[in-house]
C-alpha cells in the first residue's frame, strides 16, 4: 500500500508491500512502517472491488507466505500494531487522529493478510507464522511471546475499552471484523470444529476475563445502530492550498479507505437502503452469534453462551446466582426496542430466538411487556412474506412464536390488542383486528403455503403447535380468522379424500401385472390424518374453554357443518368429534326454532344467547393442548452452518471465495 498507490490495480507494484512480503526482515522499529501505514489509494466500495483487491494481492500474499518463516515480517507488523494500540484510549480522548488512523491501517492490512492465511493453511500452520521472527546471535534461548493470544486479547480490549466516537468508529469496526476473520477457520472445514486453537484462546487464558464485557459491548453496538460517521468527521479536516501531508492523510481515509466499511456509503451516489444500516452494529451482531455458537470445551462450557444466558436488566436489583462468573446487566428496554426494529434481518431474528430460548430474564421481561405487538408484528411479517425469505429465517420466526405461545398470559393478552389497517396483509382489507386473530391468519397462511409448495412436516408441526397452545385462550376471533380456520380444515378434508381415493385406485391397480413400485399412500394418509386430528383438537379446545367468547367460530362451523360428517364415525376422530358434533347439533336446533331467512346479525345473536344456555358439563373435557419447543440434541449442527452462512452473505464482511468454502452448504435464500 503506502503513499504511492492510488488504485487497487497498482498494489502489486507497490514498493512498501513488496518489502513487507519480500525476503528482507523489517525490524518493528524501522521507519518503514510509518510509510507503509500512510496509504491513500482508492479503496473497494463493493463486493466486486473487494474481490478484485484479493485477486490483485495474490502475488504479495504468496510471497509473504513463502518468506515469512525467514523474515517474521507478519509478526513485526502485528507488534507495530500492538505497540500503537497501547495509547489508543488516550488518543481518542485527545482527538489524536493520526495515531488512530495509522493503527487502523495496520489492523486493516493484518485482517486482509489473516483472511488469506486462514483460507490457505491449517490452524497449526497459521500458529507457526505468528511465531516466526528474525533470529539474531544469542537469541535462540529466548521464547517468542504468543502473538495470536496477544493480538486476540488486544482486539477484545480495543472493542470494550475504546470509546465509540467518529474518529474511532473505523478501528472499532475493523477490530470486530478481524475477530470474525480469526474465527472463520470454520468456513474451511466440512465438519463442525469442536477443538480449535482460536477457540481455546478465546475461552481460556487472557481473553476469558473479558467475556462479559465483550458480549455486553457487542450487544450495545447492536442496540445503538450507530451509522458510519460522515466523511471527514473522523480524520483530519481538509486544509486549504492542498494541505501537504495532512491533506494526504485526510483524503486517503475520507475518500478512499473508509468506503471499504460503508460499501459505498460516503460517496455522492445514492446508496440502496440496505447499505445505509450500521456496519458496526451488523458486524458486532455477527461476531456475537459466532461466539455464542462456539462448541463447548471438554472441561468448560462456552463462556460467551453462558454470558448470553445469564445477563439481567439494569433495573433488576436481585443478586446473581453464585455460579455466574460472566453475568452482567444491560438495559432491557433498549434491547427490546432494537430487536423490534431490526427483525428484517436473519441475524436479528436469530438473536431474538437465542435470547428467548436461553435467557429466562429476557423471556420474562418480554412476556411482561404491554406493547408485545411491536415485537410480534415484525415476526408475522416475516412469515407473511414466506416466499421472499429463506427457510431458516422462517423457521426462526415460527419457533419464536411457539416459545411465546407457551405462555398463557401472552395468549390472552394478544386478543386484547386491537390493530388498525395492517397494510402488508394484502389478501383482505383488515381495518380492525386483534393481534391474536392476525397471528392465527398468518400462521394458517403459512400452513397452506407449506401444503402447496415445500411440504415440510417440521414446519407444519410448529405452526399447529403454536395454534394449539393458543386455542384455549382464543377470544373474540375476527370473522375472517374463524373462516380461515374452517377453510384450512376444508382443504385438509379434500386432501384426505384425494389421498384415500388414490390409495384405493392403486390397490385395485396392483392386482394387474405391473412391475412398477407402488406409491406409499399409507404413509401420506397417516400424515394427513395426524394434521386433521390436530386441527380438530384445536377447534375442540376453543369450544371447550371459550365457546361464549367466539360466536364467529361457531357461525363458521355451522356454515360448513357438512365438512364434519365424514369424520363423525371415523375411528381416528370419533372421540374428538363428540364436542364439535354436540355444538353443531345444539346451535342448529336453536336456529331451526328461530325460523328461516335469518340475517347474519340475527344468527350471531342466537349463537351468543345459546352459548350462555349450553350447559358446560355437556362438553367432554380433554387434556389441555400444550407444546413446548425442544432444541435438537446437536443444535450446533444447524446453528453453526446457519451463522456462518450469515457471515458469508453479510454486506460488510470481507469477500469470501465460494470455491474455498467447505462448511457453507446452507440455502442462503
CSV table of C-alpha atoms in Angstrom, one decimal, residues 72 170 182 187 190 239 356 406 410 475 492 538 583 607 633:
chain,number,residue,atom,x,y,z
A,72,UNK,CA,9.0,-12.8,10.6
A,170,UNK,CA,-13.5,2.6,11.8
A,182,UNK,CA,-9.9,-15.1,13.1
A,187,UNK,CA,-15.7,-21.9,6.9
A,190,UNK,CA,-16.5,-29.7,6.3
A,239,UNK,CA,-6.7,22.0,4.6
A,356,UNK,CA,-36.0,-16.0,24.3
A,406,UNK,CA,-46.1,-21.4,25.7
A,410,UNK,CA,-49.3,-14.0,26.2
A,475,UNK,CA,-61.1,-14.7,22.4
A,492,UNK,CA,-57.3,-30.9,4.7
A,538,UNK,CA,-57.6,-27.0,18.2
A,583,UNK,CA,-72.1,-27.9,19.4
A,607,UNK,CA,-75.4,-18.1,18.9
A,633,UNK,CA,-29.7,-32.8,20.7
